[in-house]
Protein backbone atom coordinates (compact mmCIF):
# COMPACT_ATOMS: atom_id res chain seq x y z
CA MET A 1 -43.23 48.82 -19.36
CA THR A 2 -40.98 46.46 -17.21
CA VAL A 3 -42.60 45.18 -14.11
CA GLU A 4 -40.20 45.23 -11.15
CA THR A 5 -39.97 41.91 -9.37
CA TYR A 6 -38.01 40.40 -6.41
CA THR A 7 -36.63 36.93 -5.98
CA ASN A 8 -36.83 34.65 -2.91
CA PRO A 9 -35.28 34.46 -0.35
CA VAL A 10 -34.91 38.16 0.35
CA LEU A 11 -32.60 37.37 3.20
CA ASN A 12 -30.35 34.62 2.09
CA ALA A 13 -28.80 33.62 5.38
CA ASP A 14 -29.69 32.36 8.86
CA TRP A 15 -32.29 34.97 10.07
CA SER A 16 -34.22 32.44 12.00
CA ASP A 17 -37.79 32.85 13.12
CA PRO A 18 -38.32 36.24 11.74
CA ASP A 19 -41.05 38.61 12.81
CA VAL A 20 -41.77 42.26 11.12
CA VAL A 21 -43.62 45.24 12.00
CA ARG A 22 -44.12 48.61 10.17
CA VAL A 23 -43.81 52.09 11.76
CA GLY A 24 -44.80 54.81 9.43
CA ASP A 25 -42.83 54.15 6.16
CA ASP A 26 -40.24 51.88 7.84
CA PHE A 27 -40.16 48.33 8.36
CA TYR A 28 -38.35 46.47 11.06
CA LEU A 29 -37.44 42.81 11.55
CA THR A 30 -35.92 40.74 14.23
CA ALA A 31 -34.79 37.11 14.45
CA SER A 32 -33.77 34.44 16.83
CA SER A 33 -30.09 34.68 18.04
CA PHE A 34 -29.85 31.74 20.47
CA GLY A 35 -26.69 31.76 22.50
CA ARG A 36 -24.77 34.50 20.66
CA ALA A 37 -24.14 37.86 22.13
CA PRO A 38 -25.20 40.62 21.30
CA GLY A 39 -28.38 39.19 20.52
CA LEU A 40 -31.83 40.07 19.13
CA PRO A 41 -30.70 41.51 15.67
CA LEU A 42 -32.77 44.52 14.41
CA LEU A 43 -33.14 44.95 10.62
CA HIS A 44 -34.59 47.99 8.60
CA SER A 45 -36.12 48.08 5.21
CA ARG A 46 -38.24 50.50 3.24
CA ASP A 47 -39.49 48.10 0.62
CA LEU A 48 -39.54 44.67 2.38
CA VAL A 49 -36.96 43.36 -0.09
CA ASN A 50 -33.79 45.13 0.72
CA TRP A 51 -32.70 44.90 4.47
CA THR A 52 -29.88 46.28 6.40
CA LEU A 53 -28.74 45.41 9.99
CA VAL A 54 -29.07 48.51 12.19
CA GLY A 55 -28.35 47.04 15.75
CA HIS A 56 -29.24 44.56 18.40
CA ALA A 57 -31.79 44.88 21.21
CA LEU A 58 -29.75 42.50 23.74
CA GLU A 59 -26.28 43.37 24.59
CA ARG A 60 -25.76 40.26 26.72
CA LEU A 61 -27.79 37.18 27.57
CA GLU A 62 -29.04 37.05 30.98
CA PRO A 63 -28.62 35.73 33.66
CA ALA A 64 -25.07 36.29 32.50
CA ARG A 65 -23.59 33.60 34.68
CA GLU A 66 -25.68 30.97 32.45
CA PHE A 67 -23.90 32.17 29.09
CA THR A 68 -20.35 32.40 30.09
CA GLY A 69 -19.67 29.47 27.79
CA PRO A 70 -21.26 28.51 24.62
CA ARG A 71 -24.98 27.23 24.66
CA HIS A 72 -25.48 27.24 20.83
CA ASP A 73 -29.04 26.04 20.66
CA CYS A 74 -30.39 27.83 23.85
CA GLY A 75 -30.96 31.54 24.71
CA VAL A 76 -33.11 33.65 22.52
CA TRP A 77 -35.92 31.72 20.62
CA ALA A 78 -38.51 33.02 18.21
CA PRO A 79 -38.97 36.72 19.10
CA SER A 80 -42.06 38.88 18.44
CA LEU A 81 -41.55 42.52 17.40
CA ARG A 82 -44.34 45.07 18.14
CA HIS A 83 -44.77 48.83 18.23
CA HIS A 84 -47.27 50.08 21.00
CA ASP A 85 -47.57 53.29 22.96
CA ASP A 86 -44.76 55.05 21.07
CA ARG A 87 -42.33 52.20 21.85
CA PHE A 88 -40.81 49.05 20.29
CA TRP A 89 -41.39 45.89 22.22
CA ILE A 90 -39.80 42.51 21.70
CA PHE A 91 -41.10 39.34 23.57
CA TRP A 92 -38.98 36.08 23.35
CA GLY A 93 -38.85 32.63 24.95
CA ASP A 94 -35.69 31.18 26.65
CA PRO A 95 -36.66 27.60 26.92
CA ASP A 96 -34.70 27.23 30.14
CA GLN A 97 -35.98 30.47 31.86
CA GLY A 98 -39.22 31.64 30.61
CA ILE A 99 -40.74 34.50 28.60
CA LEU A 100 -38.90 37.71 28.63
CA GLN A 101 -39.37 41.07 27.09
CA ALA A 102 -37.33 44.39 26.34
CA ASN A 103 -38.74 47.72 24.89
CA ALA A 104 -37.24 50.89 23.70
CA PRO A 105 -38.30 54.30 22.47
CA GLU A 106 -36.48 53.89 19.10
CA ILE A 107 -35.43 50.89 17.20
CA ARG A 108 -31.75 51.64 17.91
CA GLY A 109 -32.51 52.05 21.51
CA PRO A 110 -31.76 52.36 24.28
CA TRP A 111 -33.37 48.98 25.04
CA THR A 112 -34.27 48.11 28.55
CA ARG A 113 -32.69 45.09 30.29
CA PRO A 114 -34.60 41.72 29.88
CA HIS A 115 -37.69 41.54 32.06
CA LEU A 116 -38.94 38.11 33.03
CA VAL A 117 -42.76 38.18 32.25
CA LYS A 118 -43.52 34.46 33.04
CA ALA A 119 -41.03 31.94 34.61
CA GLY A 120 -40.96 28.51 33.53
CA LYS A 121 -39.44 25.62 31.53
CA GLY A 122 -40.24 25.18 27.88
CA LEU A 123 -42.24 28.33 27.51
CA ILE A 124 -41.43 29.57 24.04
CA ASP A 125 -42.61 31.61 21.02
CA PRO A 126 -44.46 34.37 22.73
CA CYS A 127 -46.42 37.11 21.10
CA PRO A 128 -48.35 39.95 22.68
CA LEU A 129 -51.37 41.86 21.41
CA TRP A 130 -52.71 45.30 22.56
CA ASP A 131 -56.34 45.45 21.67
CA ASP A 132 -57.00 49.08 20.77
CA ASP A 133 -60.62 48.75 20.90
CA THR A 134 -60.84 47.50 24.43
CA GLY A 135 -57.59 48.58 26.11
CA GLU A 136 -56.97 44.88 26.97
CA ALA A 137 -53.52 43.29 26.53
CA TYR A 138 -52.94 39.45 25.69
CA LEU A 139 -50.12 37.06 25.31
CA VAL A 140 -49.99 33.61 23.55
CA HIS A 141 -47.07 31.30 23.54
CA ALA A 142 -46.12 27.73 22.66
CA TRP A 143 -44.31 24.85 24.43
CA ALA A 144 -41.01 23.04 24.05
CA LYS A 145 -41.42 19.49 24.71
CA SER A 146 -37.72 19.01 25.57
CA ARG A 147 -38.19 21.13 28.76
CA SER A 148 -41.78 20.89 29.56
CA GLY A 149 -43.04 17.57 28.33
CA VAL A 150 -45.64 19.53 26.40
CA LYS A 151 -45.88 20.37 22.80
CA ASN A 152 -48.37 21.02 19.96
CA ARG A 153 -50.55 23.54 21.85
CA LEU A 154 -50.88 27.28 22.41
CA THR A 155 -51.53 28.88 25.60
CA GLY A 156 -53.22 32.32 26.03
CA HIS A 157 -53.07 34.92 28.85
CA ARG A 158 -54.44 38.19 29.76
CA MET A 159 -51.47 40.64 30.29
CA ARG A 160 -50.90 43.93 32.15
CA PRO A 161 -50.96 46.68 29.50
CA ASP A 162 -47.47 47.53 30.47
CA GLY A 163 -46.19 44.18 29.54
CA THR A 164 -44.60 43.51 32.96
CA GLU A 165 -46.83 40.40 34.12
CA LEU A 166 -49.54 38.11 33.20
CA LEU A 167 -52.91 38.41 34.78
CA ASP A 168 -53.98 34.68 34.98
CA GLU A 169 -52.85 31.24 34.99
CA GLY A 170 -53.37 30.83 31.25
CA LYS A 171 -55.60 28.59 29.24
CA VAL A 172 -54.91 26.32 26.19
CA VAL A 173 -56.49 28.25 23.24
CA VAL A 174 -55.47 25.78 20.42
CA ASP A 175 -54.84 22.15 21.05
CA GLY A 176 -52.95 20.84 17.98
CA ASP A 177 -53.67 17.09 19.24
CA ARG A 178 -57.39 17.86 18.60
CA ILE A 179 -56.72 18.81 14.90
CA PRO A 180 -56.35 15.77 12.56
CA GLY A 181 -52.82 15.53 11.14
CA TRP A 182 -51.35 18.49 12.92
CA PHE A 183 -48.17 18.26 15.04
CA THR A 184 -45.56 20.45 16.45
CA LEU A 185 -47.73 23.52 16.60
CA GLU A 186 -45.61 26.61 17.61
CA GLY A 187 -44.51 30.03 16.62
CA PRO A 188 -47.72 31.91 17.05
CA LYS A 189 -48.33 35.51 16.05
CA LEU A 190 -51.32 37.30 17.40
CA TYR A 191 -53.32 39.84 15.57
CA ARG A 192 -56.84 41.53 15.39
CA HIS A 193 -58.42 42.02 11.92
CA ASP A 194 -62.01 42.45 10.78
CA GLY A 195 -63.50 41.77 14.15
CA TRP A 196 -61.49 38.43 14.75
CA PHE A 197 -58.56 37.46 16.84
CA TRP A 198 -56.11 35.82 14.50
CA ILE A 199 -53.15 33.65 15.36
CA LEU A 200 -50.86 32.81 12.63
CA ALA A 201 -48.82 29.79 13.51
CA PRO A 202 -46.90 27.01 11.90
CA ALA A 203 -47.00 23.34 12.35
CA GLY A 204 -45.45 20.24 10.95
CA GLY A 205 -41.79 20.82 11.90
CA VAL A 206 -39.17 23.25 10.56
CA GLU A 207 -38.21 21.12 7.43
CA THR A 208 -41.60 19.78 6.36
CA GLY A 209 -44.17 21.93 7.89
CA TRP A 210 -46.85 24.48 6.84
CA GLN A 211 -48.34 27.87 7.85
CA GLY A 212 -51.74 27.80 9.74
CA ALA A 213 -54.27 30.59 10.47
CA PHE A 214 -56.57 30.35 13.34
CA ARG A 215 -59.48 32.77 14.04
CA SER A 216 -61.91 33.28 16.85
CA ARG A 217 -64.56 36.11 17.95
CA GLY A 218 -62.98 35.87 21.45
CA PHE A 219 -59.35 35.59 22.39
CA PHE A 220 -59.65 32.35 24.45
CA GLY A 221 -61.49 30.63 21.48
CA PRO A 222 -62.84 28.52 20.21
CA TYR A 223 -60.65 28.84 17.09
CA GLU A 224 -61.24 27.70 13.66
CA GLU A 225 -58.09 26.60 11.68
CA ARG A 226 -56.91 26.46 8.11
CA ILE A 227 -53.65 25.74 6.30
CA VAL A 228 -52.59 28.86 4.40
CA LEU A 229 -49.19 27.99 3.07
CA GLU A 230 -47.34 24.84 2.25
CA GLN A 231 -44.68 23.48 -0.14
CA LYS A 232 -47.25 21.93 -2.84
CA ASP A 233 -45.17 21.32 -5.89
CA THR A 234 -42.50 23.94 -5.25
CA ASP A 235 -38.95 23.56 -4.05
CA VAL A 236 -39.51 25.57 -0.89
CA ASN A 237 -39.56 23.09 2.00
CA GLY A 238 -41.50 23.84 5.25
CA PRO A 239 -42.34 27.29 4.33
CA HIS A 240 -43.63 28.67 7.75
CA GLN A 241 -43.28 30.75 10.95
CA GLY A 242 -43.06 34.38 10.38
CA GLY A 243 -45.07 37.69 10.51
CA TRP A 244 -47.79 39.67 8.66
CA VAL A 245 -47.43 43.24 7.69
CA ARG A 246 -49.35 45.75 5.91
CA THR A 247 -47.95 48.71 3.70
CA PRO A 248 -49.28 52.22 3.95
CA SER A 249 -51.23 51.50 0.69
CA GLY A 250 -52.98 48.64 2.15
CA GLN A 251 -51.08 45.65 0.56
CA ASP A 252 -50.56 42.61 2.85
CA TRP A 253 -47.32 40.69 2.95
CA PHE A 254 -45.91 37.68 4.90
CA LEU A 255 -42.26 37.08 5.90
CA HIS A 256 -41.44 33.47 6.80
CA PHE A 257 -38.47 31.17 6.91
CA GLN A 258 -37.34 28.17 5.01
CA GLN A 259 -34.88 25.61 6.76
CA ARG A 260 -31.88 24.88 4.49
CA GLY A 261 -29.53 22.77 6.43
CA ALA A 262 -26.28 24.30 7.22
CA TYR A 263 -27.40 27.52 5.81
CA GLY A 264 -29.93 27.76 8.60
CA ARG A 265 -33.40 29.50 8.07
CA VAL A 266 -33.58 31.92 5.09
CA VAL A 267 -36.22 34.50 4.82
CA HIS A 268 -38.87 34.58 2.09
CA LEU A 269 -41.36 37.38 1.44
CA GLN A 270 -44.93 36.12 0.28
CA PRO A 271 -47.83 38.32 -1.06
CA MET A 272 -50.94 38.03 1.12
CA ARG A 273 -54.58 38.82 0.42
CA TRP A 274 -57.85 38.21 2.26
CA GLY A 275 -60.20 35.86 0.39
CA THR A 276 -63.87 36.39 -0.02
CA ASP A 277 -64.51 34.03 2.75
CA GLY A 278 -62.38 36.28 5.18
CA TRP A 279 -59.38 34.03 5.40
CA PRO A 280 -55.93 35.02 4.43
CA VAL A 281 -54.38 33.59 1.19
CA LEU A 282 -50.52 33.37 1.10
CA GLY A 283 -48.30 33.07 -1.85
CA ALA A 284 -49.81 31.86 -5.05
CA ASP A 285 -53.00 30.31 -3.87
CA GLY A 286 -51.13 28.86 -0.72
CA ALA A 287 -47.92 27.84 -2.52
CA PRO A 288 -44.66 29.79 -1.98
CA VAL A 289 -43.50 32.12 -4.86
CA ALA A 290 -40.10 32.28 -6.12
CA VAL A 291 -40.32 35.48 -8.18
CA HIS A 292 -43.11 38.14 -7.61
CA ARG A 293 -43.90 41.65 -8.37
CA ARG A 294 -42.43 44.04 -5.66
CA PRO A 295 -44.46 45.54 -2.98
CA ASP A 296 -46.30 48.88 -3.89
CA LEU A 297 -43.50 50.84 -2.23
CA PRO A 298 -41.07 53.53 -3.33
CA PRO A 299 -38.12 51.89 -5.04
CA GLN A 300 -34.97 51.48 -2.98
CA PRO A 301 -31.39 50.82 -3.87
CA PRO A 302 -30.20 47.32 -3.45
CA ALA A 303 -29.18 46.52 0.10
CA ALA A 304 -28.25 43.53 2.41
CA PRO A 305 -26.82 43.01 5.83
CA ALA A 306 -23.07 43.80 5.75
CA THR A 307 -20.62 40.87 5.77
CA ASP A 308 -17.28 42.54 4.78
CA ASP A 309 -15.17 44.21 7.28
CA ASP A 310 -11.82 46.15 7.61
CA PHE A 311 -12.21 46.39 11.35
CA PRO A 312 -11.34 50.05 11.53
CA GLY A 313 -9.80 50.96 14.93
CA GLY A 314 -10.01 47.42 16.02
CA ARG A 315 -13.79 47.63 16.01
CA PHE A 316 -15.98 44.85 14.40
CA GLY A 317 -19.32 45.55 12.49
CA ARG A 318 -22.70 44.86 13.72
CA GLN A 319 -22.60 41.39 11.61
CA TRP A 320 -20.53 39.94 14.24
CA SER A 321 -21.42 38.14 17.58
CA TRP A 322 -19.50 35.99 20.07
CA THR A 323 -20.61 32.49 20.84
CA ALA A 324 -21.29 33.48 24.49
CA ASN A 325 -21.31 36.69 26.65
CA PRO A 326 -17.86 38.53 26.25
CA PRO A 327 -16.38 39.07 29.62
CA PRO A 328 -17.48 42.14 31.46
CA LEU A 329 -14.29 44.05 31.07
CA SER A 330 -14.39 47.49 32.67
CA ALA A 331 -12.08 48.81 30.02
CA SER A 332 -14.34 47.76 27.20
CA LEU A 333 -17.25 49.52 28.92
CA GLU A 334 -15.34 52.72 29.50
CA ARG A 335 -14.54 52.76 25.76
CA GLY A 336 -18.38 52.65 25.31
CA ASP A 337 -18.31 49.12 23.70
CA PRO A 338 -19.85 46.49 25.78
CA HIS A 339 -19.28 44.06 22.89
CA ALA A 340 -15.56 44.38 22.59
CA GLY A 341 -14.77 41.45 24.71
CA TRP A 342 -11.46 39.83 23.37
CA ALA A 343 -10.95 42.39 20.73
CA THR A 344 -8.32 45.29 21.48
CA GLN A 345 -9.23 48.70 19.92
CA HIS A 346 -6.22 50.59 18.54
CA SER A 347 -5.44 53.45 16.18
CA GLY A 348 -5.13 51.44 12.84
CA ASP A 349 -7.24 49.06 11.05
CA GLY A 350 -7.42 45.21 11.71
CA LEU A 351 -9.21 43.08 14.27
CA LYS A 352 -6.65 42.35 17.08
CA LEU A 353 -7.90 39.33 19.11
CA ALA A 354 -6.23 38.14 22.37
CA CYS A 355 -5.06 34.69 22.22
CA VAL A 356 -7.34 33.36 24.82
CA ARG A 357 -5.88 30.61 26.99
CA SER A 358 -8.06 27.59 27.27
CA ALA A 359 -7.96 23.93 28.17
CA ASP A 360 -10.51 23.47 25.43
CA ALA A 361 -8.42 25.03 22.67
CA HIS A 362 -8.77 21.58 20.81
CA ASP A 363 -12.47 22.16 20.31
CA LEU A 364 -14.05 25.43 18.94
CA ARG A 365 -17.37 24.45 19.97
CA ARG A 366 -16.65 24.83 23.53
CA LEU A 367 -15.07 28.39 23.33
CA PRO A 368 -16.94 31.79 24.07
CA SER A 369 -14.20 33.76 22.32
CA VAL A 370 -15.10 33.00 18.63
CA LEU A 371 -16.30 35.95 16.61
CA THR A 372 -19.06 34.87 14.23
CA GLN A 373 -21.24 35.93 11.54
CA ARG A 374 -23.84 34.04 9.27
CA LEU A 375 -23.04 31.59 6.50
CA PRO A 376 -23.95 33.10 3.22
CA GLY A 377 -26.66 31.22 1.47
CA THR A 378 -25.20 31.20 -2.12
CA PRO A 379 -21.84 29.87 -3.19
CA SER A 380 -19.23 32.27 -1.91
CA ALA A 381 -15.43 32.65 -1.12
CA VAL A 382 -14.56 33.97 2.35
CA GLU A 383 -11.18 35.61 2.69
CA VAL A 384 -9.11 37.27 5.45
CA GLU A 385 -5.51 38.09 6.18
CA LEU A 386 -3.86 36.80 9.43
CA ARG A 387 -0.91 37.72 11.30
CA LEU A 388 -0.13 35.69 14.36
CA ASP A 389 1.72 38.01 16.81
CA SER A 390 1.94 35.60 19.58
CA ARG A 391 5.33 33.93 20.26
CA GLU A 392 3.64 31.45 22.79
CA PRO A 393 4.16 27.78 21.74
CA GLY A 394 0.86 26.33 20.73
CA ALA A 395 -0.78 29.70 20.16
CA ARG A 396 -3.06 29.60 17.14
CA ALA A 397 -5.41 31.73 15.16
CA GLY A 398 -7.72 31.00 12.17
CA LEU A 399 -10.86 31.11 10.02
CA THR A 400 -13.54 28.52 10.81
CA VAL A 401 -16.75 27.11 9.53
CA LEU A 402 -18.19 26.30 12.99
CA GLY A 403 -21.38 23.99 13.31
CA ASP A 404 -21.91 20.68 15.05
CA ALA A 405 -18.86 19.59 13.06
CA PHE A 406 -16.26 22.19 12.50
CA GLY A 407 -13.12 22.86 10.14
CA TRP A 408 -10.61 25.67 10.39
CA ILE A 409 -7.47 26.97 8.71
CA GLY A 410 -4.81 29.21 10.27
CA LEU A 411 -1.54 29.70 11.85
CA GLN A 412 -0.02 27.84 14.99
CA ARG A 413 3.21 28.86 16.64
CA GLY A 414 5.67 25.79 17.04
CA THR A 415 7.92 25.02 19.80
CA ASP A 416 10.72 25.88 17.48
CA GLY A 417 9.16 29.54 17.38
CA ALA A 418 8.14 29.13 13.65
CA ALA A 419 4.66 29.88 12.56
CA HIS A 420 3.00 26.99 10.63
CA VAL A 421 -0.20 26.75 8.63
CA VAL A 422 -2.47 24.26 9.99
CA HIS A 423 -5.77 22.88 8.84
CA ARG A 424 -7.86 21.06 11.34
CA PHE A 425 -11.44 19.45 11.71
CA ALA A 426 -13.62 17.66 14.05
CA GLU A 427 -16.66 15.47 13.22
CA ALA A 428 -20.00 15.95 15.10
CA VAL A 429 -19.25 13.08 17.35
CA ALA A 430 -15.51 13.82 17.87
CA GLU A 431 -14.49 15.37 21.17
CA ARG A 432 -11.37 17.09 19.72
CA GLU A 433 -10.04 18.19 16.41
CA ARG A 434 -7.42 16.52 14.27
CA ASP A 435 -5.34 17.48 11.34
CA ALA A 436 -7.15 17.80 7.80
CA ASP A 437 -3.67 18.28 6.19
CA HIS A 438 0.11 18.54 6.91
CA ALA A 439 1.34 21.56 8.46
CA THR A 440 3.42 23.86 6.22
CA SER A 441 5.67 26.73 7.23
CA ALA A 442 4.60 30.46 7.10
CA PRO A 443 7.88 32.25 7.14
CA GLU A 444 6.75 35.70 8.16
CA GLY A 445 3.97 34.62 10.51
CA ARG A 446 1.35 35.90 7.88
CA VAL A 447 -1.03 34.04 5.64
CA ARG A 448 -4.05 34.83 3.58
CA LEU A 449 -6.93 32.38 4.21
CA ARG A 450 -9.72 31.40 1.98
CA ILE A 451 -12.65 29.14 2.25
CA GLU A 452 -14.79 28.45 -0.96
CA ILE A 453 -18.33 27.47 0.00
CA GLY A 454 -19.95 25.64 -2.83
CA ALA A 455 -23.42 23.92 -3.33
CA GLY A 456 -24.58 22.06 -0.33
CA ALA A 457 -22.36 24.14 1.85
CA ARG A 458 -19.36 22.11 0.82
CA CYS A 459 -16.30 23.91 1.81
CA ARG A 460 -12.72 23.90 0.27
CA PHE A 461 -9.77 25.49 2.27
CA PHE A 462 -6.75 27.46 0.86
CA TYR A 463 -3.93 29.38 2.10
CA ASP A 464 -1.32 31.72 0.48
CA VAL A 465 1.93 32.46 2.36
CA GLY A 466 3.22 34.69 -0.46
CA ASP A 467 3.75 32.36 -3.24
CA GLY A 468 0.18 31.95 -4.44
CA PRO A 469 -2.86 30.17 -3.09
CA ARG A 470 -2.74 26.45 -2.30
CA ALA A 471 -5.43 23.99 -1.60
CA SER A 472 -5.53 22.12 1.72
CA GLY A 473 -7.19 19.04 2.76
CA PRO A 474 -10.29 17.29 1.47
CA VAL A 475 -13.68 19.00 1.03
CA PHE A 476 -15.57 19.67 4.41
CA ALA A 477 -19.47 19.67 4.43
CA ALA A 478 -20.57 22.41 6.98
CA THR A 479 -23.21 21.21 9.33
CA PRO A 480 -25.66 23.07 11.60
CA TRP A 481 -26.29 22.67 15.16
CA ARG A 482 -29.80 21.51 15.95
CA TRP A 483 -31.48 24.90 15.51
CA VAL A 484 -28.62 27.17 14.47
CA GLY A 485 -27.19 27.17 10.95
CA ALA A 486 -23.41 26.97 10.50
CA LEU A 487 -21.42 29.92 11.24
CA LEU A 488 -18.21 31.65 9.97
CA GLY A 489 -15.82 32.54 12.70
CA LEU A 490 -12.52 34.14 13.73
CA PHE A 491 -10.54 33.20 16.77
CA ALA A 492 -7.25 33.36 18.71
CA LEU A 493 -6.29 30.70 21.22
CA ALA A 494 -3.42 29.66 23.37
CA PRO A 495 -2.80 26.55 25.69
CA ALA A 496 -3.82 26.73 29.33
CA GLY A 497 -1.28 28.64 31.42
CA GLN A 498 -0.52 31.79 33.16
CA GLY A 499 0.16 35.31 31.77
CA HIS A 500 -0.79 37.31 28.51
CA ALA A 501 -0.33 34.87 25.48
CA GLY A 502 -0.22 37.67 22.80
CA ALA A 503 -2.55 38.28 20.01
CA ALA A 504 -3.43 37.74 16.40
CA THR A 505 -4.56 40.54 13.81
CA PHE A 506 -7.07 39.89 11.21
CA THR A 507 -7.53 42.39 8.27
CA GLN A 508 -9.58 42.61 4.93
CA PHE A 509 -12.37 40.16 5.80
CA ARG A 510 -14.22 39.66 2.56
CA ILE A 511 -17.06 37.55 1.24
CA SER A 512 -17.45 37.43 -2.59
CA ALA A 513 -19.85 35.45 -4.90
CA LEU A 514 -18.51 32.31 -6.59
């Protein structure tokens, strides 16, 4: 008899800082979304291995005026997902605002607007706990030194059971500076088990760290600590920060991330058990597993968050987010799509993006109107058809790999009225893009674009204007931002000026394995 196994990572893309909860036979996961909109992705699974994206909890980042332009490493950090009182709850930290929460009767919503639970700089990684035995509610959070000057400690509060406010000034419940060898303690997840308060929290930094467990008989401590997951002799660097979940049959599992450079933070699933001494044991005696027997759950068909898109009716799928809040267009709200932004809905297929006028058209990192999705974590080819409908000189549209450095290939309208294939890039330190190859003519204003993403996120760019694919420029190594993996993006732009600048149409977006 064949034993069914799974292979890590179970989510091989940048689903950063995952947290998970079970409700009945269903598992739900959310992750950091930083400065992108919509935010707080919501994923669903029945077996903890196959996941689909079912929506977002956050339509727009608030306060909206703070996110009219890209703030790639800001916004939504390390959310916690819980189910209490027949509602789903998500608490997250915005390092520049404080701790926020939203809640909903169903995972697909409607979600409440963000509510500020605790204002302050550097308040991150919050997690609530409702103690069913006592009726008390608690919250624990970490600190970002970049905003507060404080790090490596966890602060605990009593909280109103309705999740609207905290009931005390807070107390440091774990001070990482007092634990030999520990640094950058963050990302706490709070639980009750076997008469103990448990905090599962990582330390040691995202690339090199480990997963810790803390326990105390009382919420405010004192806590004992233990390292329960670390790299050891595996190739999984820094395995930490995630959530514990129990199946209906009583099996325990732990989902966490691994930092993989331009690919961002991919998600692994670790077996978990409770040792004879009452402490959790993760992975294979504290080391991450690469392949393991599947959870004791009904078999499910293979599934993964969608990537391909035909853009039916001009609408884009849930996998896409803007690099900042889209404009509050009354027309898009009337159509019932608050995310439409710079995309125009129509009767056919294809994404029709307005060529947004901008003085920053030379630097895609500064633009809110780039429509993005996550870079795949395995070697892949990305393809899309593009038609540049704008006649505006300087109007351009294309396919990009966007990070602290970026590269793109697409079409630009020349002063002679012709459309040209252009390929441009900018290094991390550069303030504007420059050519990666010589421009070539696209006689009909159409092109098929292709980026092949190989090992190490090294990217090769190709174009086809009807006479077969041709390589363009040198290899480009994708780079992340500080906390966000590199992104794939579609965009349409025009030089600063007055009046409508036309549009570009994208069709048949595909990602295939190499």
